[in-house]
CSV table of C-alpha atoms and ligand atoms in Angstrom, one decimal:
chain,number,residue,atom,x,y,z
A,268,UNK,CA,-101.1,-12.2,-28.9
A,269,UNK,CA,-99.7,-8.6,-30.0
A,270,UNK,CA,-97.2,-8.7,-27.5
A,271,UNK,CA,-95.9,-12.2,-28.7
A,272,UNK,CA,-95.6,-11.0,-31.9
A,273,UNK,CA,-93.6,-8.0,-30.7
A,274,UNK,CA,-91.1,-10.4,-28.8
A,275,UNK,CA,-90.7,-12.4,-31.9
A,276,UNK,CA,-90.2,-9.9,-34.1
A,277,UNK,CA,-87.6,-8.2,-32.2
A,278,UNK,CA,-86.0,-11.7,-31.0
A,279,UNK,CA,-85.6,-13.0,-34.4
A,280,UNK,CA,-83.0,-10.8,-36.0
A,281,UNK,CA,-81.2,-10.9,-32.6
A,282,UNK,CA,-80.9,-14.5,-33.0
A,283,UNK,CA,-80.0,-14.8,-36.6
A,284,UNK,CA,-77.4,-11.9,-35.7
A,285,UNK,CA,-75.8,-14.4,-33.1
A,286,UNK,CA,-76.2,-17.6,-34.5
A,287,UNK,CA,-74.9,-16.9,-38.3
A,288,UNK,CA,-72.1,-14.6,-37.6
A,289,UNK,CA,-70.7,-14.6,-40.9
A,290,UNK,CA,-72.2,-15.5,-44.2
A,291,UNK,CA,-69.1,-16.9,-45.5
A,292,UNK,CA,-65.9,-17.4,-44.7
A,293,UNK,CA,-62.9,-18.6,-46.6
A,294,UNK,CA,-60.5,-21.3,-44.7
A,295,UNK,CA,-56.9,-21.7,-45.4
A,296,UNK,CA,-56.3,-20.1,-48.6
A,297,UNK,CA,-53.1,-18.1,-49.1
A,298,UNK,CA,-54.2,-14.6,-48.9
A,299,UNK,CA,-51.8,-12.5,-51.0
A,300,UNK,CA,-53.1,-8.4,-51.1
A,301,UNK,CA,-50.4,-6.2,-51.9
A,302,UNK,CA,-52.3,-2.9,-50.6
A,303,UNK,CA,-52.0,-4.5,-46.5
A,304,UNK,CA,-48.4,-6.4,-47.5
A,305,UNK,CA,-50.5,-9.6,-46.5
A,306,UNK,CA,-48.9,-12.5,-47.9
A,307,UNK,CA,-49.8,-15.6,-46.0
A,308,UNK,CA,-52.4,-18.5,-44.5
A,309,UNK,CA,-55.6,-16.5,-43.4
A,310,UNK,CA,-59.2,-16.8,-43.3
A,311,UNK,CA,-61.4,-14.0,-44.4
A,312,UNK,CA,-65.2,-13.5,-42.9
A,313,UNK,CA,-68.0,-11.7,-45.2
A,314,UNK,CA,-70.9,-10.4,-44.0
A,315,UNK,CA,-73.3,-8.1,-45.3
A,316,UNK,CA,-70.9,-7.8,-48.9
A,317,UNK,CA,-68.1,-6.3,-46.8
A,318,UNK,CA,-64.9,-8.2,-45.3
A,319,UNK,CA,-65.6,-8.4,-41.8
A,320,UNK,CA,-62.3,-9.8,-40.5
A,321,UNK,CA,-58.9,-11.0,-41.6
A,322,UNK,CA,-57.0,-13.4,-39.3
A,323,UNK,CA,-56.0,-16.7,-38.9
A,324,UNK,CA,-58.5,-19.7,-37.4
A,325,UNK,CA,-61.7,-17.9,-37.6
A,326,UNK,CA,-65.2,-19.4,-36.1
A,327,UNK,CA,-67.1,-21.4,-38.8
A,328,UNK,CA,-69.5,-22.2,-36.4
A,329,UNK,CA,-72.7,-20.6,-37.7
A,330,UNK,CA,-71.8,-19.4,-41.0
A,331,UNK,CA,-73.8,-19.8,-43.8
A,332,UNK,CA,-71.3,-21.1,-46.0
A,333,UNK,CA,-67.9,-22.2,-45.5
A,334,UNK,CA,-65.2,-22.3,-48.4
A,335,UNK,CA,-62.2,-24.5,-48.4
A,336,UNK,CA,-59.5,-22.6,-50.0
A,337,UNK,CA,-56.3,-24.9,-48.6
A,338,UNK,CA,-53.2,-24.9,-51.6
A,339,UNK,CA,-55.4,-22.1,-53.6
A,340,UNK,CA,-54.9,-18.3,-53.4
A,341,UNK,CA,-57.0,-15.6,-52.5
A,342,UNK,CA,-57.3,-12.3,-53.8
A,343,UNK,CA,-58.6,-9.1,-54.0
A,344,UNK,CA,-61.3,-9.5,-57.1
A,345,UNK,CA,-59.9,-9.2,-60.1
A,346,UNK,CA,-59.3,-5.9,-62.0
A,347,UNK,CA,-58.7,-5.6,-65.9
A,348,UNK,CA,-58.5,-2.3,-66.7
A,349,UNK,CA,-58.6,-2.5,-70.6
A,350,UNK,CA,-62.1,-4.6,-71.8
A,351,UNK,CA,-64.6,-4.2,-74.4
A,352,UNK,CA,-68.1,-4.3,-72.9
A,353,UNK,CA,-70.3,-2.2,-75.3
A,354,UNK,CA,-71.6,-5.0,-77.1
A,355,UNK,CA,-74.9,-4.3,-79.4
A,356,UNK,CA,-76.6,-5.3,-82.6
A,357,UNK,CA,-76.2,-2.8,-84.5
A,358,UNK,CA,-73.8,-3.9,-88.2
A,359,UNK,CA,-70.7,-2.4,-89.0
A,360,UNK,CA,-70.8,-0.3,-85.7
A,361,UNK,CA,-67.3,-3.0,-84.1
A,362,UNK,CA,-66.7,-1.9,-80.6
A,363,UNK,CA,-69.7,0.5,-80.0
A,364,UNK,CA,-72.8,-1.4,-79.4
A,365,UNK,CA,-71.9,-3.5,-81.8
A,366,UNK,CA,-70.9,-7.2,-82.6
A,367,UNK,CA,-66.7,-7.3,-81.9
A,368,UNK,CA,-67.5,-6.2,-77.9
A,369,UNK,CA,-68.5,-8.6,-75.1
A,370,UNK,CA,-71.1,-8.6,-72.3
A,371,UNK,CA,-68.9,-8.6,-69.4
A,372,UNK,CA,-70.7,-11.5,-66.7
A,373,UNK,CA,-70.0,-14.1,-69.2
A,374,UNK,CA,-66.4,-13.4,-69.1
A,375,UNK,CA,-65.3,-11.7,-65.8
A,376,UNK,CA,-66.3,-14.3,-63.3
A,377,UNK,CA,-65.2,-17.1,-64.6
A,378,UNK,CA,-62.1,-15.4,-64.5
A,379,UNK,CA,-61.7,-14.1,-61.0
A,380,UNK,CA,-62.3,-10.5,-62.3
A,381,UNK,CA,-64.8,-8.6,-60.5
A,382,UNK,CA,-64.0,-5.0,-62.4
A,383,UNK,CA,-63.7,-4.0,-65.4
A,384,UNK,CA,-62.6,-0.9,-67.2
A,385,UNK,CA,-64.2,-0.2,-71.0
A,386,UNK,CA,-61.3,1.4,-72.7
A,387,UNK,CA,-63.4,4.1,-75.1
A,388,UNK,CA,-65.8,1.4,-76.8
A,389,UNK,CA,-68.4,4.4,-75.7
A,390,UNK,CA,-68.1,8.4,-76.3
A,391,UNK,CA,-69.6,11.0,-75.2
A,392,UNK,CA,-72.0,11.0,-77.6
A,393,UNK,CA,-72.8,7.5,-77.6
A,394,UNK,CA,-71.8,6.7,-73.3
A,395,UNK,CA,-75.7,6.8,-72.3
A,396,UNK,CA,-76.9,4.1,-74.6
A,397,UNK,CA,-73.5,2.1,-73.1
A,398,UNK,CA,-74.6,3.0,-69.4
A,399,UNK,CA,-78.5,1.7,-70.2
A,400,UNK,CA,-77.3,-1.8,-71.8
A,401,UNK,CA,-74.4,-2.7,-70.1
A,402,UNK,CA,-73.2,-0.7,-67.3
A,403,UNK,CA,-76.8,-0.7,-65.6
A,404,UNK,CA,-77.6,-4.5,-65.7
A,405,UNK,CA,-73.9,-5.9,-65.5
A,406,UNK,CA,-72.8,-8.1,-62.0
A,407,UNK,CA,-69.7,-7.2,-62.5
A,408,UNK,CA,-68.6,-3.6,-61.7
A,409,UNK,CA,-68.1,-1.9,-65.1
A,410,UNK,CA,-66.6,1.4,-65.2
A,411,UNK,CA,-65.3,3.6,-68.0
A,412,UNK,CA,-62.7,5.3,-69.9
A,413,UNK,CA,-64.9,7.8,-72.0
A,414,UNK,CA,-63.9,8.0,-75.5
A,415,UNK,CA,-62.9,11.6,-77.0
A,416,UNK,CA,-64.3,10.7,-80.0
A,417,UNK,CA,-68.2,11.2,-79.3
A,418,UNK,CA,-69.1,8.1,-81.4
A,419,UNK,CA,-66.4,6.3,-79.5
A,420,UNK,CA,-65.1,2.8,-81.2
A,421,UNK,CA,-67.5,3.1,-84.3
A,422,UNK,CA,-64.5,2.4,-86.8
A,423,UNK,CA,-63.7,4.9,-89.6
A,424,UNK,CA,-65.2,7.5,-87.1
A,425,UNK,CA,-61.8,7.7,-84.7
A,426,UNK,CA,-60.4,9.7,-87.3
A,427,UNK,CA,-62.4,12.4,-87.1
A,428,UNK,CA,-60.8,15.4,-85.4
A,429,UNK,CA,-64.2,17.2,-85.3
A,430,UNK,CA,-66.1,14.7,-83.4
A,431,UNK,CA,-62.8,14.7,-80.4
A,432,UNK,CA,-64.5,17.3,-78.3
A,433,UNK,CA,-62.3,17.9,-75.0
A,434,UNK,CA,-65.5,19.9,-73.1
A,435,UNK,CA,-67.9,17.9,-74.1
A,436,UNK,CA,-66.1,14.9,-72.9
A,437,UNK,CA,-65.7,16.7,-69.6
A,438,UNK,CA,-69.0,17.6,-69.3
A,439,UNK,CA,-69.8,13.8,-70.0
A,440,UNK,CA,-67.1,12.6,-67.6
A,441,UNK,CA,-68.5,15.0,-64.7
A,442,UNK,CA,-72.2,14.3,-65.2
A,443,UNK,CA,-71.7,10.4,-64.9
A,444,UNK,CA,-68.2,10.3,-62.2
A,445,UNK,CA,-69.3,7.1,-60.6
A,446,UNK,CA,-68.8,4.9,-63.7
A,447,UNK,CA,-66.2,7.3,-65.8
A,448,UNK,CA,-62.5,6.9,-64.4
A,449,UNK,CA,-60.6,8.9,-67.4
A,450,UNK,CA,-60.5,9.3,-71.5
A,451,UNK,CA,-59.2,6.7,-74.0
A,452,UNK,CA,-57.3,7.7,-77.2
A,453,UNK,CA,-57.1,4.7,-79.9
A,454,UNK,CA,-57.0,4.0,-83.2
A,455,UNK,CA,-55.8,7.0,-84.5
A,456,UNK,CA,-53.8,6.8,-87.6
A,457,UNK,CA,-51.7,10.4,-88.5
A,458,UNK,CA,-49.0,12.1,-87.9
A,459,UNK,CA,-50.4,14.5,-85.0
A,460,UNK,CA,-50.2,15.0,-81.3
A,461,UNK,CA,-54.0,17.0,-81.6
A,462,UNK,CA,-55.9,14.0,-80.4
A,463,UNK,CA,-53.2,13.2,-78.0
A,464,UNK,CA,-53.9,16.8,-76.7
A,465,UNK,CA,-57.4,16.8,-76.5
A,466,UNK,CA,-57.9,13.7,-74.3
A,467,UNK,CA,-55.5,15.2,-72.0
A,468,UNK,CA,-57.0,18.4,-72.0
A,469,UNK,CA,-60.7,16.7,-71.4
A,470,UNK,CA,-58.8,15.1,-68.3
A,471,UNK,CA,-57.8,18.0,-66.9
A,472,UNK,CA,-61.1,19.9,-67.4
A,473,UNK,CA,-62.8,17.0,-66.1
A,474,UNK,CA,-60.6,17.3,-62.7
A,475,UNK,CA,-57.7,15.5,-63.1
A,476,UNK,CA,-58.4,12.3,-64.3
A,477,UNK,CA,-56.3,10.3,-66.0
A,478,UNK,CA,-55.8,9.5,-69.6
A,479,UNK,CA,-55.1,5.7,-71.5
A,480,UNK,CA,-53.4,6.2,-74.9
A,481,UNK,CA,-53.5,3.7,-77.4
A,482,UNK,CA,-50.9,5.1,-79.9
A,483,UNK,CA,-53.0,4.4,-83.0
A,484,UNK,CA,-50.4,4.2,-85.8
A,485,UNK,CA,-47.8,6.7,-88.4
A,486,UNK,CA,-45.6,7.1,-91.0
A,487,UNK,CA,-43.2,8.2,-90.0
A,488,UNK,CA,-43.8,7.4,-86.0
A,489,UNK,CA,-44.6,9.8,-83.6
A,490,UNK,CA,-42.0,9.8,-80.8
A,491,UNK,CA,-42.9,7.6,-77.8
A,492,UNK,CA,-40.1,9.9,-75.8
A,493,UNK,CA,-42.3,13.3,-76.5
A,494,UNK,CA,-45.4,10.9,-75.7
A,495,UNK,CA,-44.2,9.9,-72.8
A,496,UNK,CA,-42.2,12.6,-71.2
A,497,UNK,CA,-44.0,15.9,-72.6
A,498,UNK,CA,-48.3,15.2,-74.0
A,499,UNK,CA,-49.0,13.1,-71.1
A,500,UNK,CA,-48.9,13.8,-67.1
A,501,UNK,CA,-48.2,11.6,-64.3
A,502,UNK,CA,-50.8,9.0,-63.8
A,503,UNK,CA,-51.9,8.9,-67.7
A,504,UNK,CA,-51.7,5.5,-68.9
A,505,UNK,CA,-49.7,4.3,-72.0
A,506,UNK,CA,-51.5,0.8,-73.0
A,507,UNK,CA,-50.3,-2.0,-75.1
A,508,UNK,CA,-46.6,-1.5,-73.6
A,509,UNK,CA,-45.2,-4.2,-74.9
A,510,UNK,CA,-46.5,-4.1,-78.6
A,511,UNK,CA,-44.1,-4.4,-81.2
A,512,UNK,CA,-45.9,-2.6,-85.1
A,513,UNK,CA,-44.5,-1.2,-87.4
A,514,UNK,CA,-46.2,2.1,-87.5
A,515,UNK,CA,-45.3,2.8,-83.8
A,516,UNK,CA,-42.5,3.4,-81.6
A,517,UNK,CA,-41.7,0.8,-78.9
A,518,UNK,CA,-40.3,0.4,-75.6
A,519,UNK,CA,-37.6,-2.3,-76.2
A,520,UNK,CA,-34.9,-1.3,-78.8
A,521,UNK,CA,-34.7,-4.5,-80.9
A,522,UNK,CA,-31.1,-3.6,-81.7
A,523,UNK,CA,-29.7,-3.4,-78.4
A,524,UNK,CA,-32.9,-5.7,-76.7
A,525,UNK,CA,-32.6,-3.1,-73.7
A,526,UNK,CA,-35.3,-0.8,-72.5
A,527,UNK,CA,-34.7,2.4,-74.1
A,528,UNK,CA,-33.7,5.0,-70.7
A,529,UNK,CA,-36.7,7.6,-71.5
A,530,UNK,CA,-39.2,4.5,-70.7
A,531,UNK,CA,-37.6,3.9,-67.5
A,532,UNK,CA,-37.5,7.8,-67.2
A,533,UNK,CA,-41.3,8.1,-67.9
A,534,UNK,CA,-42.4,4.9,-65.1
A,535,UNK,CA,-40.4,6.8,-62.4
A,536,UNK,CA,-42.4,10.5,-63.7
A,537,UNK,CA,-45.5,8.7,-63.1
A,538,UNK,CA,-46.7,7.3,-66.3
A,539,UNK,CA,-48.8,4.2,-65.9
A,540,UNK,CA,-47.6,0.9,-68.5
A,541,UNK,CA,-50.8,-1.1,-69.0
A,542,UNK,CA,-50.4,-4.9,-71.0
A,543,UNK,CA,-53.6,-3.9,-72.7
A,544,UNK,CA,-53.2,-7.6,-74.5
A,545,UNK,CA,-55.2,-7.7,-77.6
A,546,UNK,CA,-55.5,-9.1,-80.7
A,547,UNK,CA,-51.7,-7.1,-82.2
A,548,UNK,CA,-50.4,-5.6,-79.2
A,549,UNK,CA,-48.6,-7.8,-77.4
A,550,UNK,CA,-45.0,-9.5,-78.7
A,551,UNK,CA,-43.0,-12.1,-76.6
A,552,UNK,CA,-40.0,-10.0,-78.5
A,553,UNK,CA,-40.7,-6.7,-76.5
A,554,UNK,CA,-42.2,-8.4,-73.1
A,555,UNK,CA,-40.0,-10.9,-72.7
A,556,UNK,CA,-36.4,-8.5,-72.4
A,557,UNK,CA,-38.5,-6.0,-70.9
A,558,UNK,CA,-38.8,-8.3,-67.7
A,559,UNK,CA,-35.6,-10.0,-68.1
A,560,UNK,CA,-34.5,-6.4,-67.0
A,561,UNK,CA,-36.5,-5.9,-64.7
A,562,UNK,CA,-39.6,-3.3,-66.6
A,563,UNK,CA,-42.5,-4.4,-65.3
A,564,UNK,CA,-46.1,-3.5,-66.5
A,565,UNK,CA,-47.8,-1.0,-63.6
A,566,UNK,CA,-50.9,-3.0,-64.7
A,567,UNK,CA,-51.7,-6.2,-66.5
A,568,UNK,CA,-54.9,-6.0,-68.7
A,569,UNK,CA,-56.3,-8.2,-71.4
A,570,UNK,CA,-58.1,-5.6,-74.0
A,571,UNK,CA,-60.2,-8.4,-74.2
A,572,UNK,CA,-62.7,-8.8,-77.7
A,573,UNK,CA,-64.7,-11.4,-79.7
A,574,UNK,CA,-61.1,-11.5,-81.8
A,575,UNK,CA,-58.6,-11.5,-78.8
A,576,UNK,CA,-60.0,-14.0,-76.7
A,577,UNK,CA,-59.9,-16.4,-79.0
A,578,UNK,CA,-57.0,-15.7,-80.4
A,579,UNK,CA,-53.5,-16.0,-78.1
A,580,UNK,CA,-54.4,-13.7,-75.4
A,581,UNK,CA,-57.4,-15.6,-74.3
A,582,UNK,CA,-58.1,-14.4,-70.7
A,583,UNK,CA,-56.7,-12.5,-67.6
A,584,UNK,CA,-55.3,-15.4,-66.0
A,585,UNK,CA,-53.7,-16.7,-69.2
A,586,UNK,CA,-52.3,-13.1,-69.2
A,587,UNK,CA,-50.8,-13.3,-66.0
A,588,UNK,CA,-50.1,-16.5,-66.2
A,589,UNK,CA,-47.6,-15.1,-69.2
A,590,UNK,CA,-46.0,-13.1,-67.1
A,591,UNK,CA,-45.3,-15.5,-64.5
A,592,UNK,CA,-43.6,-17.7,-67.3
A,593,UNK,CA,-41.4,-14.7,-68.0
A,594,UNK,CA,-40.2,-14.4,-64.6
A,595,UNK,CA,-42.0,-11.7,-63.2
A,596,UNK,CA,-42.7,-12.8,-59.5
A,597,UNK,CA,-46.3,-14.0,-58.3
A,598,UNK,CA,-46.7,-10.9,-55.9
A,599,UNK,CA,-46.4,-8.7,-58.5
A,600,UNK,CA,-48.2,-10.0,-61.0
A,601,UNK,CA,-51.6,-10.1,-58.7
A,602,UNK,CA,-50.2,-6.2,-57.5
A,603,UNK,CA,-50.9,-5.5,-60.8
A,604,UNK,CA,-53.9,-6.8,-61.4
A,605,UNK,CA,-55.3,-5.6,-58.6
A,606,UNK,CA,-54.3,-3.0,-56.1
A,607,UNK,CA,-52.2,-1.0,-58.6
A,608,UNK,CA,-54.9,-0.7,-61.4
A,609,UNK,CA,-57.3,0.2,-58.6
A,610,UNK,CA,-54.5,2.8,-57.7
A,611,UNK,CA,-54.8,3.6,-61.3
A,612,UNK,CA,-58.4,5.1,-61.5
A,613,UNK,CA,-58.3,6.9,-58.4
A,614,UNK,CA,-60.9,3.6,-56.9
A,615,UNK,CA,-58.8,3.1,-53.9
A,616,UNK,CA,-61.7,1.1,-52.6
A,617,UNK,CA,-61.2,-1.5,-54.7
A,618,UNK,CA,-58.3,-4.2,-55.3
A,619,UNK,CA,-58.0,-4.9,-52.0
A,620,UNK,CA,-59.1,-6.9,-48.9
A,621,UNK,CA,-59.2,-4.3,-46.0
A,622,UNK,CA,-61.7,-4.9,-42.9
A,623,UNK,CA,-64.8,-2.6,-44.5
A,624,UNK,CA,-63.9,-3.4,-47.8
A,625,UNK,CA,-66.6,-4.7,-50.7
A,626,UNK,CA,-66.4,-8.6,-50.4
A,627,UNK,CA,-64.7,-8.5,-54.5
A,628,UNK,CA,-62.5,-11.8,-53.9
A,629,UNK,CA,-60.4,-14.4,-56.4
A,630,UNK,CA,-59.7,-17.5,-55.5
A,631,UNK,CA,-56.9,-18.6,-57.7
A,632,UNK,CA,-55.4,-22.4,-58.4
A,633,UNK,CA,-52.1,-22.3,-59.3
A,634,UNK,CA,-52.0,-25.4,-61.4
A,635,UNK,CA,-48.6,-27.0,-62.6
A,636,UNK,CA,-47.9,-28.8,-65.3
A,637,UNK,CA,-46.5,-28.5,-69.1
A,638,UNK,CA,-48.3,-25.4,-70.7
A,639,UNK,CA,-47.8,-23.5,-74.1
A,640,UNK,CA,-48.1,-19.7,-73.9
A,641,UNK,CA,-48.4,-17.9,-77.4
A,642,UNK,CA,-48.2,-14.5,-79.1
A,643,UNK,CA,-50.0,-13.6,-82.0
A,644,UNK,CA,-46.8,-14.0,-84.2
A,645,UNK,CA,-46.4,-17.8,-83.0
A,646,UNK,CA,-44.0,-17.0,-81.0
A,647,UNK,CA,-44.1,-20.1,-77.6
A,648,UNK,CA,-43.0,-20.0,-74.6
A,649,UNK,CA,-43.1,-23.1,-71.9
A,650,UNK,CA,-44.8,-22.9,-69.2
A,651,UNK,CA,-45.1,-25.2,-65.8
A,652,UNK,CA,-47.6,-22.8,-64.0
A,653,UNK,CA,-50.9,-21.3,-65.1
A,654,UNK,CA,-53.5,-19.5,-62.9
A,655,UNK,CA,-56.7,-20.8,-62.7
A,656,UNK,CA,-59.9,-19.4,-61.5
A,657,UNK,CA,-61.7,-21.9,-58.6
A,658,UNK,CA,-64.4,-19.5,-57.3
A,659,UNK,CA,-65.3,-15.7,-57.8
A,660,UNK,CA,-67.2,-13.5,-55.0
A,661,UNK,CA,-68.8,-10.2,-55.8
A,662,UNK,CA,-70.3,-8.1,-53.6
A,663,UNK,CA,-70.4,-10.4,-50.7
A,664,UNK,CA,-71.9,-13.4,-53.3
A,665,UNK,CA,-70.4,-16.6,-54.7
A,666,UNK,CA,-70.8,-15.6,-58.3
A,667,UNK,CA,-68.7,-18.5,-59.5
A,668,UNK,CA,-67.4,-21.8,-57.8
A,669,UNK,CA,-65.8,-23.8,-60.4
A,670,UNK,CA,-65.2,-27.2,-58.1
A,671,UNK,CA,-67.8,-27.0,-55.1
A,672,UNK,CA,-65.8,-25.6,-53.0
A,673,UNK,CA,-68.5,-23.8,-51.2
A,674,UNK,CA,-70.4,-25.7,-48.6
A,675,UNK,CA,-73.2,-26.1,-49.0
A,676,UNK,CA,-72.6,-25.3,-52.9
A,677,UNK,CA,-74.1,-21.8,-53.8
A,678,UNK,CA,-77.5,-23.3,-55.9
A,679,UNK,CA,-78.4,-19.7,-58.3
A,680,UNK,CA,-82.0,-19.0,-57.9
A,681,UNK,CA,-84.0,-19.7,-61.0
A,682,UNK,CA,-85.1,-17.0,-63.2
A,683,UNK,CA,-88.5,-16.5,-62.6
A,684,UNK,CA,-90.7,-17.3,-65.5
A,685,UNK,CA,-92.3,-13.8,-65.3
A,686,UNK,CA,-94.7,-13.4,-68.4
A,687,UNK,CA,-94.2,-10.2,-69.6
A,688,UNK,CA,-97.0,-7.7,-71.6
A,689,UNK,CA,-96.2,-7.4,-75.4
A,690,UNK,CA,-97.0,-4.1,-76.3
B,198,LIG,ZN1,-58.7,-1.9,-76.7
């Protein structure tokens, strides 16, 4: 009886091993991922959350689900490297666990975005209380630009130069390196490169990472040139590129409408252009002959909020779709929303879809028809394309099939009903 046992206990993984090759594989989709220059009709196999192969007519025999993916596109997952995650309760408190920032699953997914980057909602004072509500019981992969400011996002408390520690924020950065990618500046409102200097300096203490500036506001402006060219290094990233305030300098003269030659100066140096969407910080009037000439964004990003998403920047894929409308090409529009912000925090595991890799994909419709594409000002633009998301993987899962397209269809287990002890 033992001995049967035995045989079936070692028999049965064999056989599952055999007969249910892959647990799913994707048929027919158009796989475009920049990092492998793969831009064409492929299947993909996942097993055990990885991508197992890449090639054209693989078996479906066996597989525990199959996804038809003919006319849509398939991606890397999604990556949208300036979000708001540290929602909370607490009043007055805006983007630091409090009631302007987003949980990120009801968001990403639907979406196609598998990762996402909080641009300084959290501090170093305030990241572990970030890490235990969000970060810790997210699906999606959330990682982290720390704030300088300890409080992080708490309003009137990103003007205070006393709470911008650059060592503590190393210290920080260091003691929590799987979720922390770099430092966020924003907000700040004076004439004076010291917070500028202190993120940069916590970057450097903390090893090297990289830096996202949001250029806050003056009167008179800083300089974007001594920004760009002399505070920040190669690989720091200047966000909201294409916003157009008055208490900021911009990339696009409006005079001339050409990009002014330091900008194109400071992409070829190194420095990272993010969209970094928002609510204010994105105008048609500075995107639009930015990539008539050619500028592109290194990285599209949605700063996404309770006040942007409802509000002309909606989503990622209306983002990119916004850039699609402008002219910039298909390719590069998923490059940068996937393997170049990847590129971007040093996570060169992710935004891609190389053999080994995590099993992050997008499956993307391309639907056509007659769109509208705003800016805050009111500015439209016409559109006869816009992205849509048909069905999100994570980690090997189907975390989001918007038309069935899995067979059989991916049925969520319930949650259970667990009664839990009031204390
Ligand atoms: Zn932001």
């Amino acid at each position: 009886m033992r001995k049967i046992f035995l045989l079936f206990a070692i028999s049965l993984p064999l056989t599952l091993l055999y007969s249910q090759p892959f647990a799913i594989v994707i048929k027919e989709g158009r796989v475009i991922d920049p990092k492998n220059n793969i831009d064409a009709v492929m299947d993909i196999a996942i097993n055990d959350g990885k991508i197992v192969k890449v090639a054209k007519n693989i078996e479906t025999k066996g597989a525990l689900q199959v996804v038809n993916a003919k006319g849509l596109l398939v991606t890397p997952g999604l990556i949208d490297i300036h979000s708001h995650n540290f929602w909370g309760t607490e009043p007055d408190h805006q983007y630091e666990n409090g009631h302007l920032a987003l949980p990120p699953d009801g968001f990403t997914f639907r979406n196609g975005v598998t990762t996402v980057v909080d641009a300084g909602s959290s501090g170093w004072r305030t990241f572990p209380t970030f890490k235990a509500q969000t970060v810790d019981v997210a699906k999606t992969r959330v990682l982290a630009f720390l704030n300088i400011v300890g409080e992080g996002m708490r309003g009137g408390y990103e003007q205070n130069l006393n709470d911008m520690d650059s060592r503590m924020a190393a210290l920080v950065a260091k003691r929590y390196k799987d979720i922390i990618v770099g430092f966020k500046l924003a907000h700040f409102e004076g004439h004076d490169w010291t917070p500028t200097d202190r993120a940069v300096e916590a970057g450097k203490l903390a090893g090297g990472i990289p830096v996202m500036v949001d250029f806050g506001g003056s009167t008179p402006t800083l300089p974007l040139e001594e920004l760009l060219m002399q505070h920040l290094r190669p690989g720091d990233i200047f966000t909201h590129c294409f916003g157009q305030l008055a208490t900021r300098e911009y990339l696009v003269d409006i005079q001339t409408n050409k990009v002014k030659p330091f900008v194109w100066q400071a992409q070829k140096r190194g420095i990272v252009f993010d969209v970094g969407y928002g609510g204010i910080s994105f105008a048609f009037s500075q995107a639009i002959p930015a990539v008539k000439e050619g500028f592109y964004p290194n990285s599209i990003s949605t700063d996404i909020h309770v006040g942007s998403m409802n509000n002309a920047m909606k989503d990622m894929l209306t983002t990119m779709s916004k850039f699609m409308a402008m002219g910039m090409d298909l390719k590069s529009v998923i490059t940068a929303s996937t393997w170049n912000p990847a590129k971007e925090i040093k996570r060169e595991e992710l935004g891609n879809l190389s053999v080994g890799s995590g099993a992050d994909v997008a499956i993307l419709n391309v639907r056509e028809g007659k769109f509208g594409l705003f800016d805050y000002t009111g500015f439209r633009i016409p559109a006869g394309k816009r992205l849509e998301c048909e069905m999100t993987i994570r980690d090997g899962k189907i975390v989001y099939d918007f038309n069935g397209i899995a067979t059989p269809v991916t049925v969520p287990a319930r949650p259970s009903r667990q009664l839990t002890k009031q204390k």
